[in-house]
Short mmCIF file of C-alpha atoms in Angstrom, two decimals:
data_model
loop_
_atom_site.label_atom_id
_atom_site.label_comp_id
_atom_site.label_asym_id
_atom_site.label_seq_id
_atom_site.Cartn_x
_atom_site.Cartn_y
_atom_site.Cartn_z
CA MET P 1 -25.88 20.78 2.13
CA SER P 2 -26.04 18.40 -0.87
CA THR P 3 -23.15 16.39 -2.16
CA ALA P 4 -22.01 16.06 -5.80
CA VAL P 5 -24.70 15.14 -8.12
CA PRO P 6 -24.37 12.14 -10.26
CA GLU P 7 -24.98 12.31 -13.89
CA GLY P 8 -28.60 11.68 -15.09
CA ASN P 9 -31.65 13.10 -13.33
CA VAL P 10 -29.77 15.97 -11.74
CA ALA P 11 -32.63 18.10 -10.58
CA GLY P 12 -34.30 15.11 -8.95
CA ARG P 13 -31.19 14.34 -6.92
CA LEU P 14 -30.75 17.80 -5.46
CA SER P 15 -31.55 18.71 -1.88
CA PHE P 16 -34.66 20.72 -1.16
CA VAL P 17 -32.78 23.92 -0.80
CA ASP P 18 -30.61 23.44 -3.90
CA ARG P 19 -33.67 22.44 -6.00
CA TYR P 20 -35.48 25.61 -5.10
CA LEU P 21 -32.41 27.74 -5.03
CA ALA P 22 -33.88 30.08 -7.86
CA VAL P 23 -36.91 30.50 -5.80
CA TRP P 24 -34.88 31.75 -2.91
CA ILE P 25 -32.88 34.10 -5.07
CA LEU P 26 -35.93 35.55 -6.76
CA ALA P 27 -37.51 36.05 -3.45
CA ALA P 28 -34.43 37.84 -2.20
CA MET P 29 -34.54 40.06 -5.33
CA ALA P 30 -38.22 40.89 -4.61
CA VAL P 31 -37.52 41.76 -1.10
CA GLY P 32 -34.72 44.00 -1.88
CA LEU P 33 -36.68 45.77 -4.64
CA GLY P 34 -39.64 46.18 -2.25
CA LEU P 35 -37.44 47.56 0.57
CA GLY P 36 -35.71 49.91 -1.77
CA ARG P 37 -38.98 51.23 -3.26
CA LEU P 38 -41.20 51.25 -0.11
CA VAL P 39 -38.86 52.37 2.59
CA PRO P 40 -37.88 56.02 2.06
CA GLY P 41 -34.22 56.91 2.15
CA LEU P 42 -33.18 53.13 2.72
CA GLY P 43 -31.03 53.04 -0.35
CA ASP P 44 -29.30 56.45 0.49
CA ALA P 45 -28.78 55.20 4.12
CA LEU P 46 -27.21 51.91 3.01
CA ALA P 47 -24.95 53.65 0.43
CA LYS P 48 -23.61 55.82 3.22
CA VAL P 49 -22.42 52.77 5.34
CA THR P 50 -19.04 52.66 3.91
CA VAL P 51 -15.20 52.52 4.88
CA THR P 52 -12.83 54.18 2.50
CA GLY P 53 -15.38 53.82 -0.31
CA VAL P 54 -16.23 50.17 0.29
CA SER P 55 -19.86 49.33 1.09
CA LEU P 56 -19.82 47.51 4.44
CA PRO P 57 -23.26 45.78 3.90
CA ILE P 58 -22.20 44.35 0.49
CA ALA P 59 -18.61 43.58 1.87
CA LEU P 60 -20.20 41.62 4.81
CA GLY P 61 -22.58 39.62 2.55
CA LEU P 62 -19.72 38.76 0.03
CA LEU P 63 -17.25 37.78 2.87
CA VAL P 64 -19.93 35.37 4.55
CA MET P 65 -20.76 34.03 1.18
CA MET P 66 -17.15 33.24 0.07
CA TYR P 67 -15.73 32.00 3.28
CA PRO P 68 -17.44 28.50 3.43
CA VAL P 69 -16.70 27.77 -0.27
CA LEU P 70 -13.02 28.74 0.16
CA ALA P 71 -12.76 26.62 3.39
CA LYS P 72 -13.90 23.71 1.30
CA VAL P 73 -11.08 24.05 -1.12
CA ARG P 74 -8.30 21.37 -0.98
CA TYR P 75 -5.27 23.48 -1.19
CA ASP P 76 -3.01 20.51 -1.44
CA ARG P 77 -4.42 19.85 -4.91
CA ILE P 78 -3.95 23.34 -6.31
CA GLY P 79 -0.53 22.15 -7.92
CA THR P 80 -2.36 20.00 -10.46
CA VAL P 81 -4.38 23.17 -11.61
CA THR P 82 -1.37 25.48 -11.89
CA ARG P 83 0.33 22.93 -14.18
CA ASP P 84 -2.76 22.68 -16.61
CA ARG P 85 -2.17 25.05 -19.42
CA ARG P 86 -5.38 23.83 -21.18
CA LEU P 87 -7.17 25.69 -18.44
CA LEU P 88 -5.05 28.60 -17.61
CA LEU P 89 -4.34 29.97 -21.07
CA PRO P 90 -7.95 29.82 -22.30
CA SER P 91 -9.05 31.49 -19.08
CA LEU P 92 -6.63 34.42 -19.55
CA LEU P 93 -7.76 34.71 -23.23
CA LEU P 94 -11.37 34.80 -22.23
CA ASN P 95 -11.12 37.14 -19.33
CA TRP P 96 -8.72 39.67 -20.71
CA VAL P 97 -9.16 39.60 -24.39
CA ALA P 98 -12.54 38.22 -25.32
CA GLY P 99 -14.61 39.55 -22.42
CA PRO P 100 -13.70 43.19 -22.52
CA ALA P 101 -13.81 43.23 -26.35
CA LEU P 102 -17.30 41.62 -26.43
CA MET P 103 -18.73 44.03 -23.90
CA PHE P 104 -17.36 47.04 -25.82
CA ALA P 105 -18.87 45.79 -29.14
CA LEU P 106 -22.28 45.13 -27.36
CA ALA P 107 -22.25 48.40 -25.56
CA TRP P 108 -21.78 50.28 -28.84
CA LEU P 109 -24.21 48.04 -30.75
CA PHE P 110 -27.14 48.30 -28.31
CA LEU P 111 -26.54 51.78 -26.71
CA PRO P 112 -25.02 53.97 -29.45
CA ASP P 113 -27.30 56.87 -28.28
CA LEU P 114 -26.78 56.43 -24.51
CA PRO P 115 -23.08 57.21 -23.80
CA ALA P 116 -23.44 57.09 -20.00
CA TYR P 117 -24.92 53.64 -19.82
CA ARG P 118 -22.54 52.58 -22.59
CA THR P 119 -19.54 53.49 -20.60
CA GLY P 120 -20.81 51.89 -17.59
CA LEU P 121 -21.28 48.64 -19.35
CA ILE P 122 -17.76 48.75 -20.79
CA ILE P 123 -16.42 49.27 -17.24
CA VAL P 124 -18.54 46.23 -16.08
CA GLY P 125 -16.81 44.37 -18.93
CA LEU P 126 -13.36 45.27 -17.65
CA ALA P 127 -14.01 44.12 -14.02
CA ARG P 128 -13.38 40.40 -14.11
CA CYS P 129 -15.15 38.33 -11.45
CA ILE P 130 -13.26 37.54 -8.18
CA ALA P 131 -16.15 37.13 -5.76
CA MET P 132 -19.55 35.75 -6.56
CA VAL P 133 -18.10 33.40 -9.20
CA ILE P 134 -16.93 31.22 -6.36
CA ILE P 135 -20.50 30.29 -5.35
CA TRP P 136 -21.79 29.87 -8.89
CA ASN P 137 -18.92 27.53 -9.59
CA ASP P 138 -19.65 25.55 -6.43
CA LEU P 139 -23.30 25.29 -7.09
CA ALA P 140 -22.65 24.04 -10.63
CA CYS P 141 -20.34 21.34 -9.37
CA GLY P 142 -17.20 22.93 -10.81
CA HIS P 143 -13.71 22.43 -9.83
CA ARG P 144 -13.10 24.23 -6.44
CA GLU P 145 -9.17 24.31 -6.70
CA ALA P 146 -9.37 25.50 -10.28
CA ALA P 147 -11.80 28.20 -9.35
CA ALA P 148 -9.45 29.32 -6.44
CA VAL P 149 -6.46 29.54 -8.89
CA LEU P 150 -8.40 31.25 -11.70
CA VAL P 151 -9.82 33.85 -9.27
CA ALA P 152 -6.38 34.39 -7.90
CA LEU P 153 -4.99 34.88 -11.43
CA ASN P 154 -7.81 37.29 -12.31
CA SER P 155 -7.06 39.26 -9.27
CA VAL P 156 -3.42 39.82 -10.31
CA PHE P 157 -4.30 40.76 -13.83
CA GLN P 158 -7.15 43.06 -12.49
CA VAL P 159 -4.59 45.07 -10.47
CA ILE P 160 -2.22 45.30 -13.39
CA ALA P 161 -4.48 45.65 -16.42
CA PHE P 162 -7.72 47.44 -15.40
CA SER P 163 -6.58 50.98 -15.76
CA ALA P 164 -4.77 50.32 -19.02
CA LEU P 165 -7.62 48.49 -20.60
CA GLY P 166 -10.04 51.13 -19.50
CA TRP P 167 -7.83 53.75 -21.18
CA PHE P 168 -7.78 51.58 -24.26
CA TYR P 169 -11.45 50.82 -24.56
CA LEU P 170 -12.72 54.17 -23.53
CA SER P 171 -10.09 56.51 -25.19
CA VAL P 172 -7.81 54.89 -27.67
CA LEU P 173 -10.08 52.35 -29.60
CA PRO P 174 -13.14 54.69 -29.94
CA GLY P 175 -10.83 57.42 -31.17
CA ARG P 176 -9.20 55.06 -33.78
CA LEU P 177 -12.78 54.14 -34.84
CA GLY P 178 -13.96 57.72 -35.01
CA LEU P 179 -16.20 57.20 -31.90
CA GLU P 180 -16.85 59.21 -28.81
CA GLN P 181 -14.07 59.08 -26.32
CA THR P 182 -14.29 58.92 -22.50
CA ALA P 183 -11.65 59.36 -19.79
CA LEU P 184 -11.44 56.98 -16.90
CA ASP P 185 -9.60 58.09 -13.67
CA VAL P 186 -9.11 55.19 -11.35
CA SER P 187 -6.04 54.40 -9.23
CA VAL P 188 -4.14 51.08 -8.85
CA TRP P 189 -4.86 51.21 -5.10
CA GLU P 190 -8.62 51.39 -5.53
CA ILE P 191 -8.46 48.15 -7.62
CA ALA P 192 -5.90 46.52 -5.28
CA ARG P 193 -8.12 47.38 -2.25
CA SER P 194 -11.21 45.65 -3.88
CA VAL P 195 -9.06 42.55 -4.54
CA LEU P 196 -7.79 42.46 -0.98
CA ILE P 197 -11.11 42.86 0.64
CA PHE P 198 -13.30 40.66 -1.54
CA LEU P 199 -10.89 37.92 -2.23
CA GLY P 200 -7.88 38.24 0.15
CA ILE P 201 -9.82 38.15 3.48
CA PRO P 202 -12.12 35.19 2.71
CA LEU P 203 -9.24 33.29 0.95
CA ALA P 204 -6.95 33.73 3.95
CA ALA P 205 -9.77 32.83 6.32
CA GLY P 206 -10.74 29.63 4.34
CA TYR P 207 -6.99 28.65 4.01
CA LEU P 208 -6.28 28.97 7.76
CA THR P 209 -9.52 27.29 8.64
CA ARG P 210 -8.60 24.14 6.74
CA ARG P 211 -4.93 24.13 7.81
CA ILE P 212 -5.82 24.53 11.57
CA GLY P 213 -8.79 22.31 11.42
CA GLU P 214 -7.07 19.34 9.67
CA LYS P 215 -4.04 19.80 11.96
CA THR P 216 -5.89 19.78 15.12
CA LYS P 217 -9.00 17.38 14.35
CA GLY P 218 -7.94 15.57 11.16
CA ARG P 219 -9.29 15.65 7.64
CA ALA P 220 -12.17 13.25 8.34
CA TRP P 221 -13.45 15.43 11.13
CA TYR P 222 -13.11 18.62 8.92
CA GLU P 223 -14.84 17.12 5.93
CA THR P 224 -17.67 15.42 7.80
CA LYS P 225 -18.39 17.68 10.82
CA LEU P 226 -17.03 21.30 10.17
CA VAL P 227 -17.78 21.68 6.48
CA PRO P 228 -21.44 20.69 6.76
CA ARG P 229 -21.85 23.15 9.58
CA ILE P 230 -20.25 26.34 7.91
CA GLY P 231 -21.58 25.32 4.33
CA PRO P 232 -25.12 26.88 4.57
CA PHE P 233 -23.77 30.27 5.44
CA ALA P 234 -22.64 30.70 1.75
CA LEU P 235 -26.23 30.68 0.75
CA TYR P 236 -27.16 33.02 3.57
CA GLY P 237 -24.47 35.49 2.48
CA LEU P 238 -25.62 35.24 -1.20
CA LEU P 239 -29.20 35.99 -0.34
CA PHE P 240 -28.25 38.86 2.06
CA THR P 241 -25.97 40.36 -0.66
CA ILE P 242 -28.74 40.11 -3.24
CA VAL P 243 -31.22 41.87 -0.92
CA ILE P 244 -28.76 44.73 -0.19
CA LEU P 245 -27.93 45.11 -3.98
CA PHE P 246 -31.53 45.35 -4.90
CA ALA P 247 -32.44 47.65 -1.98
CA LEU P 248 -29.63 49.99 -2.75
CA GLN P 249 -31.19 50.85 -6.25
CA GLY P 250 -34.70 49.58 -5.83
CA ASP P 251 -36.22 52.98 -6.44
CA ALA P 252 -34.06 53.79 -9.45
CA ILE P 253 -34.69 50.45 -10.96
CA THR P 254 -38.51 50.66 -10.65
CA SER P 255 -38.71 54.12 -11.65
CA GLN P 256 -36.66 53.61 -14.83
CA PRO P 257 -37.73 50.24 -16.22
CA LEU P 258 -37.11 51.20 -19.94
CA ASP P 259 -33.60 52.31 -19.11
CA VAL P 260 -32.99 49.16 -17.19
CA ALA P 261 -34.41 46.99 -19.92
CA ARG P 262 -31.99 48.64 -22.49
CA ILE P 263 -29.01 48.12 -20.27
CA ALA P 264 -30.09 44.49 -19.48
CA LEU P 265 -30.30 43.28 -23.03
CA PRO P 266 -26.50 43.59 -23.95
CA LEU P 267 -25.80 42.11 -20.58
CA LEU P 268 -28.04 39.03 -21.26
CA VAL P 269 -26.22 38.53 -24.65
CA TYR P 270 -22.83 38.97 -22.93
CA PHE P 271 -23.47 36.41 -20.25
CA ALA P 272 -24.86 33.88 -22.73
CA VAL P 273 -22.16 34.21 -25.33
CA MET P 274 -19.31 34.25 -22.86
CA TRP P 275 -20.62 31.13 -20.89
CA ALA P 276 -21.58 29.18 -23.83
CA GLY P 277 -18.37 30.06 -25.83
CA SER P 278 -16.25 29.08 -22.77
CA MET P 279 -18.10 25.76 -22.38
CA ALA P 280 -17.49 24.98 -25.96
CA LEU P 281 -13.85 25.97 -25.80
CA GLY P 282 -13.27 23.91 -22.67
CA ARG P 283 -14.75 20.75 -24.20
CA ALA P 284 -12.79 21.42 -27.45
CA VAL P 285 -9.43 21.52 -25.65
CA GLY P 286 -10.30 18.30 -23.66
CA LEU P 287 -11.13 19.69 -20.27
CA ASP P 288 -13.55 17.64 -18.12
CA HIS P 289 -16.91 19.01 -17.01
CA SER P 290 -15.76 20.38 -13.53
CA ARG P 291 -13.00 22.44 -15.08
CA THR P 292 -14.93 23.40 -18.13
CA THR P 293 -17.61 24.66 -15.81
CA THR P 294 -15.24 26.53 -13.76
CA LEU P 295 -13.75 28.12 -17.05
CA ALA P 296 -17.17 29.32 -18.13
CA PHE P 297 -18.31 30.81 -14.89
CA THR P 298 -15.08 32.63 -14.27
CA ALA P 299 -15.23 34.06 -17.84
CA ALA P 300 -18.93 35.04 -17.66
CA GLY P 301 -18.92 36.68 -14.27
CA ASN P 302 -17.92 40.25 -13.40
CA ASN P 303 -16.62 42.17 -10.43
CA PHE P 304 -19.65 44.42 -9.88
CA GLU P 305 -18.34 45.89 -6.61
CA LEU P 306 -15.19 47.21 -8.46
CA ALA P 307 -17.27 48.30 -11.51
CA ILE P 308 -19.74 50.24 -9.31
CA ALA P 309 -16.98 51.75 -7.23
CA VAL P 310 -15.11 52.99 -10.24
CA ALA P 311 -18.23 54.35 -11.92
CA VAL P 312 -19.34 56.25 -8.82
CA ALA P 313 -15.85 57.54 -8.17
CA THR P 314 -15.42 58.82 -11.64
CA PHE P 315 -18.85 59.95 -12.64
CA GLY P 316 -20.93 60.28 -9.49
CA ALA P 317 -23.41 58.07 -7.56
CA THR P 318 -26.41 59.32 -9.60
CA SER P 319 -24.76 59.09 -13.03
CA GLY P 320 -25.90 56.78 -15.76
CA GLN P 321 -22.59 55.00 -15.55
CA ALA P 322 -23.24 54.05 -12.00
CA LEU P 323 -26.74 52.81 -12.89
CA ALA P 324 -25.38 50.61 -15.51
CA GLY P 325 -22.88 49.23 -13.13
CA VAL P 326 -25.64 48.52 -10.60
CA VAL P 327 -27.81 46.94 -13.26
CA GLY P 328 -24.92 44.54 -14.04
CA PRO P 329 -25.31 42.24 -10.92
CA LEU P 330 -28.94 42.55 -11.08
CA ILE P 331 -29.02 40.85 -14.38
CA GLU P 332 -26.11 38.59 -13.70
CA VAL P 333 -27.66 36.93 -10.53
CA PRO P 334 -30.72 35.43 -12.35
CA ALA P 335 -28.76 34.87 -15.50
CA LEU P 336 -25.92 32.85 -13.91
CA ILE P 337 -28.14 30.93 -11.47
CA GLY P 338 -30.14 29.69 -14.66
CA LEU P 339 -26.67 28.70 -16.16
CA VAL P 340 -26.01 26.80 -13.04
CA TYR P 341 -28.90 24.51 -13.92
CA VAL P 342 -27.70 24.31 -17.53
CA ALA P 343 -24.12 23.34 -16.37
CA LEU P 344 -25.65 20.47 -14.22
CA TYR P 345 -27.49 19.24 -17.11
CA ALA P 346 -24.58 19.42 -19.45
CA ARG P 347 -22.57 16.87 -17.23
CA ARG P 348 -24.01 14.00 -19.37
CA TYR P 349 -22.11 15.41 -22.45
CA PHE P 350 -18.60 15.30 -20.84
CA THR P 351 -16.18 12.55 -20.07
CA ALA P 352 -13.06 12.80 -17.91
CA PRO P 353 -9.97 12.61 -20.19
CA ALA P 354 -7.33 10.10 -18.93
CA ALA P 355 -4.72 12.84 -19.25
CA LEU P 356 -6.28 15.08 -16.59
CA PRO P 357 -6.71 14.49 -12.79
CA ALA P 358 -10.16 12.98 -12.05
CA PRO P 359 -12.74 15.56 -10.93
CA GLN P 360 -12.66 16.18 -7.15
CA GLU P 361 -14.77 13.53 -5.27
CA ASP P 362 -16.06 15.93 -2.68
CA SER P 363 -17.28 18.55 -5.08
CA ALA P 364 -20.41 19.74 -3.47
CA HIS P 365 -23.05 22.34 -3.57
CA VAL P 366 -22.96 25.23 -0.92
#
């Protein structure tokens, strides 16, 4: 679709599809809600289409969404990202220290009388994003190679740290503060399975596509012929995923609007604080716009599939914890698409430091 957007009048330079992306996403949300509300039993039917606890419709949408973006990554440039401590260290700090702590504080501040929803939000805060952040980063002209590295880094830490952080934020810290404690029973395999499916498969497919395509046809053909053909499927996968997510819980969302609103408020604060704080930190340590954007979206997003799976497995599909997990992406989608436009506008306030590699020339929208 469209290529990198020059500084200045960003909105006016976007393609028709990109310019009205928010409209397509809102329409997908409305379609999903309508289907979930008007088609009896649709949500239950979709929820049953699983393999080893993984929702096949959601998995299909995410894989179709992520594959084109990961096929665009220039894997030969990743070495410059892994050596950039100004990017890696802030990312680890934001994702595994600041993010969970902020969500814990917001959950207790906004939902002190609703323990089930509060626990669900804390679980959302522990599940760092490894899937949908790829497309938000690409839409906002973030650094693709940096996104691939940070998502992979989050995946490793997720397998190692999720259970321990869940124990700390649901049992240890509340106990030390004299608050209500909750137990969280989740296996390392369940977390690893989520990582392998939602990151491993599209990452391997994208990498092999580039390697084989460039080897057989050359880089020029790959960039000018193949990438434009597969690129639109990222948007199709995104819209399909949104429709499925909203259809799964359309009835619950529309029948409990006040509960959804109470869950949504701390989530909105969380996304705004994490994203704005990350942008400010990236600029303060001297990162260029593309890497700062990647830092912000990887810190603000969450792995909703893992959070929902953990909540359902531990507390049940009809639990308040599961509803809070589902509301997470329903708020995250419109919030982060709005921040995509803010990120594009913010390009004018950044300059590329000489000490850093220049932003990728082929950074493009989906």
